Amino acid sequence: GNSVTQMQGQVTLSEEEFLFINCTYSTTGYPTLFWYVQYPGEGPQLLLKVTTANNKGSSRGFEATYDKGTTSFHLQKASVQESDSAVYYCVLGSNSGGSNAKLTFGKGTKLSVKS
Amino acid sequence: GGIITQTPKFLIGQEGQKLTLKCQQNFNHDTMYWYRQDSGKGLRLIYYSITENDLQKGDLSEGYDASREKKSSFSLTVTSAQKNEMAVFLCASSISGGALSAETLYFGSGTRLTVL
């Protein structure tokens, strides 16, 4: 089946520090990869998505590269702000894997940014 | 733009009780979804519907029923609430051009369930 691994459950940074959130995936074929962000008290919202292997997606200073060779889709931001504090989900979109759920969510990484 | 409205925001139930959660969207999207969110477990799909009166089971459908009464609304029923259960139920919609695995989901802010 399909799977998404986010090893970091929680990341704590100070403002202007570099952010790196690890995400690896397992599937067959050519999936679509997403990052969703969930602010406190809200539902998740799309941060960025990439449909083509070896392409990079970017939004609001965040970027992620769909690396088919290493099956990774790490999220990065050069300089975080306190307003970036949220839970970040790496998500795999695939029609393979035998599940009726076309999207597979990682467990999420909670980012806390201190001023 | 559009919005997804989930009611109620907070739901407290008793063990064994049947509980219904409601969701409305004004995006005019074809596909609607119900996800369960547990701390540290990500989001898991319960049911989805690609059109009015359609229902498709997700990976977590046991213990739940769903109903797509009309294009704009999708309700979820917990058939028998489990004691000490705590979770957030998220409703979402997508435009559905046919490739569900590549579509962007738009989420509501959730219903928080507590079972005493």
PDB file of C-alpha atoms in Angstrom:
ATOM      1  CA  GLY A   1       0.000   0.000   0.000  1.00  0.00           C
ATOM      2  CA  ASN A   2       0.863   3.680   0.042  1.00  0.00           C
ATOM      3  CA  SER A   3       2.586   5.370   2.951  1.00  0.00           C
ATOM      4  CA  VAL A   4       3.989   8.730   4.003  1.00  0.00           C
ATOM      5  CA  THR A   5       6.589   9.144   6.738  1.00  0.00           C
ATOM      6  CA  GLN A   6       7.204  12.342   8.641  1.00  0.00           C
ATOM      7  CA  MET A   7       9.819  11.483  11.252  1.00  0.00           C
ATOM      8  CA  GLN A   8       9.635  14.779  13.126  1.00  0.00           C
ATOM      9  CA  GLY A   9       6.585  15.058  15.334  1.00  0.00           C
ATOM     10  CA  GLN A  10       7.582  18.490  16.575  1.00  0.00           C
ATOM     11  CA  VAL A  11      10.054  21.195  15.512  1.00  0.00           C
ATOM     12  CA  THR A  12      10.873  24.279  17.585  1.00  0.00           C
ATOM     13  CA  LEU A  13      12.718  27.224  16.046  1.00  0.00           C
ATOM     14  CA  SER A  14      13.411  30.867  16.689  1.00  0.00           C
ATOM     15  CA  GLU A  15      12.333  33.537  14.199  1.00  0.00           C
ATOM     16  CA  GLU A  16      14.522  33.854  11.093  1.00  0.00           C
ATOM     17  CA  GLU A  17      15.913  30.333  11.466  1.00  0.00           C
ATOM     18  CA  PHE A  18      15.934  27.819   8.604  1.00  0.00           C
ATOM     19  CA  LEU A  19      13.130  25.244   8.472  1.00  0.00           C
ATOM     20  CA  PHE A  20      13.493  21.706   7.183  1.00  0.00           C
ATOM     21  CA  ILE A  21      10.695  19.154   7.581  1.00  0.00           C
ATOM     22  CA  ASN A  22      11.459  15.660   6.407  1.00  0.00           C
ATOM     23  CA  CYS A  23       8.969  13.685   4.289  1.00  0.00           C
ATOM     24  CA  THR A  24       9.434  10.401   2.466  1.00  0.00           C
ATOM     25  CA  TYR A  25       6.822   8.345   0.682  1.00  0.00           C
ATOM     26  CA  SER A  26       6.206   4.897  -0.736  1.00  0.00           C
ATOM     27  CA  THR A  27       3.977   4.104  -3.705  1.00  0.00           C
ATOM     28  CA  THR A  28       4.069   2.881  -7.289  1.00  0.00           C
ATOM     29  CA  GLY A  29       3.676   5.011 -10.362  1.00  0.00           C
ATOM     30  CA  TYR A  30       3.723   8.790 -10.454  1.00  0.00           C
ATOM     31  CA  PRO A  31       1.880  10.350  -7.535  1.00  0.00           C
ATOM     32  CA  THR A  32       0.985  13.944  -6.819  1.00  0.00           C
ATOM     33  CA  LEU A  33       2.598  15.331  -3.677  1.00  0.00           C
ATOM     34  CA  PHE A  34       1.150  18.000  -1.401  1.00  0.00           C
ATOM     35  CA  TRP A  35       1.966  19.955   1.710  1.00  0.00           C
ATOM     36  CA  TYR A  36      -1.012  21.103   3.771  1.00  0.00           C
ATOM     37  CA  VAL A  37      -0.791  23.487   6.732  1.00  0.00           C
ATOM     38  CA  GLN A  38      -3.204  23.593   9.655  1.00  0.00           C
ATOM     39  CA  TYR A  39      -3.325  26.659  11.897  1.00  0.00           C
ATOM     40  CA  PRO A  40      -4.824  26.370  15.394  1.00  0.00           C
ATOM     41  CA  GLY A  41      -8.613  26.108  15.350  1.00  0.00           C
ATOM     42  CA  GLU A  42      -8.788  25.752  11.556  1.00  0.00           C
ATOM     43  CA  GLY A  43      -8.932  22.947   9.033  1.00  0.00           C
ATOM     44  CA  PRO A  44      -5.897  22.093   6.886  1.00  0.00           C
ATOM     45  CA  GLN A  45      -5.317  24.236   3.815  1.00  0.00           C
ATOM     46  CA  LEU A  46      -3.155  23.621   0.781  1.00  0.00           C
ATOM     47  CA  LEU A  47       0.325  25.090   1.034  1.00  0.00           C
ATOM     48  CA  LEU A  48       1.770  23.707  -2.197  1.00  0.00           C
ATOM     49  CA  LYS A  49       1.523  20.743  -4.541  1.00  0.00           C
ATOM     50  CA  VAL A  50       3.668  19.198  -7.262  1.00  0.00           C
ATOM     51  CA  THR A  51       2.340  16.847  -9.909  1.00  0.00           C
ATOM     52  CA  THR A  52       5.497  16.156 -11.916  1.00  0.00           C
ATOM     53  CA  ALA A  53       8.576  14.297 -10.711  1.00  0.00           C
ATOM     54  CA  ASN A  54      11.708  16.401 -10.154  1.00  0.00           C
ATOM     55  CA  ASN A  55       9.741  19.638 -10.113  1.00  0.00           C
ATOM     56  CA  LYS A  56       9.695  22.123  -7.282  1.00  0.00           C
ATOM     57  CA  GLY A  57       6.653  23.745  -5.747  1.00  0.00           C
ATOM     58  CA  SER A  58       6.761  26.997  -3.799  1.00  0.00           C
ATOM     59  CA  SER A  59       4.359  29.210  -1.896  1.00  0.00           C
ATOM     60  CA  ARG A  60       4.688  31.974   0.723  1.00  0.00           C
ATOM     61  CA  GLY A  61       8.441  31.360   1.015  1.00  0.00           C
ATOM     62  CA  PHE A  62       8.064  27.593   1.465  1.00  0.00           C
ATOM     63  CA  GLU A  63       9.395  25.185  -1.130  1.00  0.00           C
ATOM     64  CA  ALA A  64       9.533  21.441  -1.718  1.00  0.00           C
ATOM     65  CA  THR A  65      11.070  19.343  -4.471  1.00  0.00           C
ATOM     66  CA  TYR A  66       9.448  16.120  -5.690  1.00  0.00           C
ATOM     67  CA  ASP A  67      12.469  13.794  -5.758  1.00  0.00           C
ATOM     68  CA  LYS A  68      11.477  10.493  -7.317  1.00  0.00           C
ATOM     69  CA  GLY A  69      14.958   9.050  -6.880  1.00  0.00           C
ATOM     70  CA  THR A  70      14.952   9.343  -3.111  1.00  0.00           C
ATOM     71  CA  THR A  71      11.104   9.251  -2.842  1.00  0.00           C
ATOM     72  CA  SER A  72      11.219  12.432  -0.783  1.00  0.00           C
ATOM     73  CA  PHE A  73       9.304  15.702  -0.653  1.00  0.00           C
ATOM     74  CA  HIS A  74      10.991  17.694   2.121  1.00  0.00           C
ATOM     75  CA  LEU A  75       9.604  21.112   3.053  1.00  0.00           C
ATOM     76  CA  GLN A  76      11.983  24.050   3.506  1.00  0.00           C
ATOM     77  CA  LYS A  77      11.810  27.717   4.341  1.00  0.00           C
ATOM     78  CA  ALA A  78      14.828  29.990   4.613  1.00  0.00           C
ATOM     79  CA  SER A  79      13.568  32.196   7.425  1.00  0.00           C
ATOM     80  CA  VAL A  80      10.538  31.340   9.585  1.00  0.00           C
ATOM     81  CA  GLN A  81       8.217  33.775  11.338  1.00  0.00           C
ATOM     82  CA  GLU A  82       6.127  33.318  14.442  1.00  0.00           C
ATOM     83  CA  SER A  83       3.043  33.272  12.181  1.00  0.00           C
ATOM     84  CA  ASP A  84       4.334  30.057  10.561  1.00  0.00           C
ATOM     85  CA  SER A  85       3.567  28.148  13.764  1.00  0.00           C
ATOM     86  CA  ALA A  86       1.194  25.388  12.672  1.00  0.00           C
ATOM     87  CA  VAL A  87       0.983  21.671  11.885  1.00  0.00           C
ATOM     88  CA  TYR A  88       2.357  20.677   8.482  1.00  0.00           C
ATOM     89  CA  TYR A  89       1.127  17.552   6.683  1.00  0.00           C
ATOM     90  CA  CYS A  90       2.904  15.825   3.816  1.00  0.00           C
ATOM     91  CA  VAL A  91       0.315  14.140   1.583  1.00  0.00           C
ATOM     92  CA  LEU A  92       0.580  11.577  -1.190  1.00  0.00           C
ATOM     93  CA  GLY A  93      -2.020  11.440  -3.936  1.00  0.00           C
ATOM     94  CA  SER A  94      -2.110   8.172  -5.830  1.00  0.00           C
ATOM     95  CA  ASN A  95      -4.615   5.947  -7.598  1.00  0.00           C
ATOM     96  CA  SER A  96      -2.546   2.837  -6.838  1.00  0.00           C
ATOM     97  CA  GLY A  97      -2.140   0.997  -3.558  1.00  0.00           C
ATOM     98  CA  GLY A  98      -5.459  -0.776  -3.345  1.00  0.00           C
ATOM     99  CA  SER A  99      -7.104   1.707  -1.001  1.00  0.00           C
ATOM    100  CA  ASN A 100     -10.254   3.665  -1.710  1.00  0.00           C
ATOM    101  CA  ALA A 101      -8.560   6.694  -0.174  1.00  0.00           C
ATOM    102  CA  LYS A 102      -6.725   8.483  -2.943  1.00  0.00           C
ATOM    103  CA  LEU A 103      -4.825  10.680  -0.515  1.00  0.00           C
ATOM    104  CA  THR A 104      -2.469   9.376   2.179  1.00  0.00           C
ATOM    105  CA  PHE A 105      -1.616  11.824   4.955  1.00  0.00           C
ATOM    106  CA  GLY A 106       1.550  11.803   7.019  1.00  0.00           C
ATOM    107  CA  LYS A 107       1.178  12.108  10.790  1.00  0.00           C
ATOM    108  CA  GLY A 108       2.019  15.789  10.729  1.00  0.00           C
ATOM    109  CA  THR A 109       4.843  17.938  12.103  1.00  0.00           C
ATOM    110  CA  LYS A 110       4.020  20.626  14.622  1.00  0.00           C
ATOM    111  CA  LEU A 111       6.144  23.735  14.085  1.00  0.00           C
ATOM    112  CA  SER A 112       6.527  26.187  16.955  1.00  0.00           C
ATOM    113  CA  VAL A 113       8.361  29.426  16.208  1.00  0.00           C
ATOM    114  CA  LYS A 114       9.482  31.595  19.131  1.00  0.00           C
ATOM    115  CA  SER A 115       9.975  35.326  18.779  1.00  0.00           C
TER     116      SER A 115
ATOM    117  CA  GLY B   1     -14.317  32.005  -2.882  1.00  0.00           C
ATOM    118  CA  GLY B   2     -16.361  29.616  -0.865  1.00  0.00           C
ATOM    119  CA  ILE B   3     -16.680  28.199   2.583  1.00  0.00           C
ATOM    120  CA  ILE B   4     -17.305  24.890   4.303  1.00  0.00           C
ATOM    121  CA  THR B   5     -19.474  25.066   7.398  1.00  0.00           C
ATOM    122  CA  GLN B   6     -19.467  22.247   9.923  1.00  0.00           C
ATOM    123  CA  THR B   7     -22.004  21.944  12.709  1.00  0.00           C
ATOM    124  CA  PRO B   8     -21.779  21.630  15.586  1.00  0.00           C
ATOM    125  CA  LYS B   9     -18.267  22.867  16.407  1.00  0.00           C
ATOM    126  CA  PHE B  10     -18.272  20.882  19.658  1.00  0.00           C
ATOM    127  CA  LEU B  11     -20.224  17.694  20.325  1.00  0.00           C
ATOM    128  CA  ILE B  12     -20.410  15.876  23.632  1.00  0.00           C
ATOM    129  CA  GLY B  13     -22.069  12.485  23.661  1.00  0.00           C
ATOM    130  CA  GLN B  14     -22.672   9.485  25.861  1.00  0.00           C
ATOM    131  CA  GLU B  15     -21.367   5.989  25.292  1.00  0.00           C
ATOM    132  CA  GLY B  16     -23.585   4.090  22.842  1.00  0.00           C
ATOM    133  CA  GLN B  17     -25.297   7.205  21.559  1.00  0.00           C
ATOM    134  CA  LYS B  18     -25.898   7.841  17.863  1.00  0.00           C
ATOM    135  CA  LEU B  19     -24.441  11.214  16.896  1.00  0.00           C
ATOM    136  CA  THR B  20     -24.790  13.177  13.653  1.00  0.00           C
ATOM    137  CA  LEU B  21     -22.375  15.729  12.260  1.00  0.00           C
ATOM    138  CA  LYS B  22     -23.318  18.059   9.397  1.00  0.00           C
ATOM    139  CA  CYS B  23     -21.369  19.772   6.647  1.00  0.00           C
ATOM    140  CA  GLN B  24     -22.378  22.358   4.039  1.00  0.00           C
ATOM    141  CA  GLN B  25     -20.267  23.789   1.188  1.00  0.00           C
ATOM    142  CA  ASN B  26     -20.967  26.650  -1.208  1.00  0.00           C
ATOM    143  CA  PHE B  27     -18.093  26.006  -3.607  1.00  0.00           C
ATOM    144  CA  ASN B  28     -20.439  24.031  -5.881  1.00  0.00           C
ATOM    145  CA  HIS B  29     -17.906  21.192  -5.691  1.00  0.00           C
ATOM    146  CA  ASP B  30     -18.901  17.685  -6.777  1.00  0.00           C
ATOM    147  CA  THR B  31     -16.902  15.651  -4.246  1.00  0.00           C
ATOM    148  CA  MET B  32     -17.176  15.798  -0.482  1.00  0.00           C
ATOM    149  CA  TYR B  33     -15.212  13.937   2.205  1.00  0.00           C
ATOM    150  CA  TRP B  34     -15.253  13.098   5.904  1.00  0.00           C
ATOM    151  CA  TYR B  35     -11.910  12.643   7.669  1.00  0.00           C
ATOM    152  CA  ARG B  36     -11.098  11.761  11.250  1.00  0.00           C
ATOM    153  CA  GLN B  37      -8.127  13.500  12.879  1.00  0.00           C
ATOM    154  CA  ASP B  38      -6.494  11.962  15.945  1.00  0.00           C
ATOM    155  CA  SER B  39      -3.506  13.500  17.628  1.00  0.00           C
ATOM    156  CA  GLY B  40      -0.292  12.087  16.161  1.00  0.00           C
ATOM    157  CA  LYS B  41      -2.079   9.989  13.549  1.00  0.00           C
ATOM    158  CA  GLY B  42      -2.704  12.324  10.654  1.00  0.00           C
ATOM    159  CA  LEU B  43      -6.013  12.322   8.806  1.00  0.00           C
ATOM    160  CA  ARG B  44      -7.883   9.139   7.914  1.00  0.00           C
ATOM    161  CA  LEU B  45     -10.699   8.963   5.382  1.00  0.00           C
ATOM    162  CA  ILE B  46     -14.058   7.745   6.636  1.00  0.00           C
ATOM    163  CA  TYR B  47     -16.376   8.288   3.634  1.00  0.00           C
ATOM    164  CA  TYR B  48     -16.463  10.314   0.468  1.00  0.00           C
ATOM    165  CA  SER B  49     -19.084  11.090  -2.159  1.00  0.00           C
ATOM    166  CA  ILE B  50     -18.511  12.093  -5.772  1.00  0.00           C
ATOM    167  CA  THR B  51     -22.036  13.278  -6.412  1.00  0.00           C
ATOM    168  CA  GLU B  52     -25.464  13.576  -4.799  1.00  0.00           C
ATOM    169  CA  ASN B  53     -26.646  10.233  -3.339  1.00  0.00           C
ATOM    170  CA  ASP B  54     -23.256   8.586  -3.981  1.00  0.00           C
ATOM    171  CA  LEU B  55     -21.254   7.052  -1.105  1.00  0.00           C
ATOM    172  CA  GLN B  56     -17.775   5.528  -1.130  1.00  0.00           C
ATOM    173  CA  LYS B  57     -16.145   3.920   1.901  1.00  0.00           C
ATOM    174  CA  GLY B  58     -12.773   5.061   3.091  1.00  0.00           C
ATOM    175  CA  ASP B  59     -10.308   3.142   5.216  1.00  0.00           C
ATOM    176  CA  LEU B  60     -12.115   3.944   8.488  1.00  0.00           C
ATOM    177  CA  SER B  61     -15.804   3.508   7.610  1.00  0.00           C
ATOM    178  CA  GLU B  62     -16.667   0.872  10.227  1.00  0.00           C
ATOM    179  CA  GLY B  63     -18.811   2.399  12.958  1.00  0.00           C
ATOM    180  CA  TYR B  64     -19.976   5.258  10.751  1.00  0.00           C
ATOM    181  CA  ASP B  65     -22.761   6.002   8.259  1.00  0.00           C
ATOM    182  CA  ALA B  66     -22.896   8.903   5.826  1.00  0.00           C
ATOM    183  CA  SER B  67     -25.489  10.609   3.681  1.00  0.00           C
ATOM    184  CA  ARG B  68     -25.158  12.981   0.716  1.00  0.00           C
ATOM    185  CA  GLU B  69     -28.594  14.536   0.730  1.00  0.00           C
ATOM    186  CA  LYS B  70     -27.807  17.121  -1.925  1.00  0.00           C
ATOM    187  CA  LYS B  71     -24.769  18.480  -3.720  1.00  0.00           C
ATOM    188  CA  SER B  72     -24.029  21.054  -1.045  1.00  0.00           C
ATOM    189  CA  SER B  73     -24.410  18.893   2.058  1.00  0.00           C
ATOM    190  CA  PHE B  74     -22.822  15.765   3.477  1.00  0.00           C
ATOM    191  CA  SER B  75     -23.607  14.363   6.921  1.00  0.00           C
ATOM    192  CA  LEU B  76     -21.796  11.779   9.044  1.00  0.00           C
ATOM    193  CA  THR B  77     -23.334   9.597  11.749  1.00  0.00           C
ATOM    194  CA  VAL B  78     -21.382   7.912  14.505  1.00  0.00           C
ATOM    195  CA  THR B  79     -23.567   4.832  14.949  1.00  0.00           C
ATOM    196  CA  SER B  80     -22.494   4.044  18.543  1.00  0.00           C
ATOM    197  CA  ALA B  81     -20.161   6.422  20.331  1.00  0.00           C
ATOM    198  CA  GLN B  82     -17.257   4.779  22.155  1.00  0.00           C
ATOM    199  CA  LYS B  83     -16.513   5.735  25.778  1.00  0.00           C
ATOM    200  CA  ASN B  84     -13.598   8.171  26.229  1.00  0.00           C
ATOM    201  CA  GLU B  85     -13.418   8.727  22.478  1.00  0.00           C
ATOM    202  CA  MET B  86     -11.967  12.101  21.509  1.00  0.00           C
ATOM    203  CA  ALA B  87     -11.340  13.160  17.938  1.00  0.00           C
ATOM    204  CA  VAL B  88     -11.816  15.948  15.423  1.00  0.00           C
ATOM    205  CA  PHE B  89     -13.946  15.232  12.361  1.00  0.00           C
ATOM    206  CA  LEU B  90     -13.084  17.247   9.289  1.00  0.00           C
ATOM    207  CA  CYS B  91     -15.299  17.746   6.262  1.00  0.00           C
ATOM    208  CA  ALA B  92     -13.732  18.665   2.923  1.00  0.00           C
ATOM    209  CA  SER B  93     -14.699  19.187  -0.683  1.00  0.00           C
ATOM    210  CA  SER B  94     -12.951  19.158  -4.055  1.00  0.00           C
ATOM    211  CA  ILE B  95     -13.983  20.219  -7.512  1.00  0.00           C
ATOM    212  CA  SER B  96     -13.557  16.700  -8.971  1.00  0.00           C
ATOM    213  CA  GLY B  97     -12.330  16.853 -12.522  1.00  0.00           C
ATOM    214  CA  GLY B  98     -11.965  13.098 -12.240  1.00  0.00           C
ATOM    215  CA  ALA B  99      -8.479  12.642 -10.797  1.00  0.00           C
ATOM    216  CA  LEU B 100      -9.226  12.603  -7.079  1.00  0.00           C
ATOM    217  CA  SER B 101      -5.596  11.838  -6.254  1.00  0.00           C
ATOM    218  CA  ALA B 102      -4.426  15.179  -7.684  1.00  0.00           C
ATOM    219  CA  GLU B 103      -7.185  17.449  -6.441  1.00  0.00           C
ATOM    220  CA  THR B 104      -6.909  20.177  -3.846  1.00  0.00           C
ATOM    221  CA  LEU B 105      -9.104  19.672  -0.809  1.00  0.00           C
ATOM    222  CA  TYR B 106     -10.873  22.532   0.952  1.00  0.00           C
ATOM    223  CA  PHE B 107     -11.533  21.805   4.618  1.00  0.00           C
ATOM    224  CA  GLY B 108     -13.955  23.029   7.223  1.00  0.00           C
ATOM    225  CA  SER B 109     -12.714  23.894  10.697  1.00  0.00           C
ATOM    226  CA  GLY B 110     -13.938  20.642  12.212  1.00  0.00           C
ATOM    227  CA  THR B 111     -16.277  19.174  14.804  1.00  0.00           C
ATOM    228  CA  ARG B 112     -14.611  18.173  18.068  1.00  0.00           C
ATOM    229  CA  LEU B 113     -16.198  15.072  19.550  1.00  0.00           C
ATOM    230  CA  THR B 114     -15.919  14.063  23.193  1.00  0.00           C
ATOM    231  CA  VAL B 115     -17.633  10.938  24.507  1.00  0.00           C
ATOM    232  CA  LEU B 116     -18.158  10.693  28.240  1.00  0.00           C
TER     233      LEU B 116
END
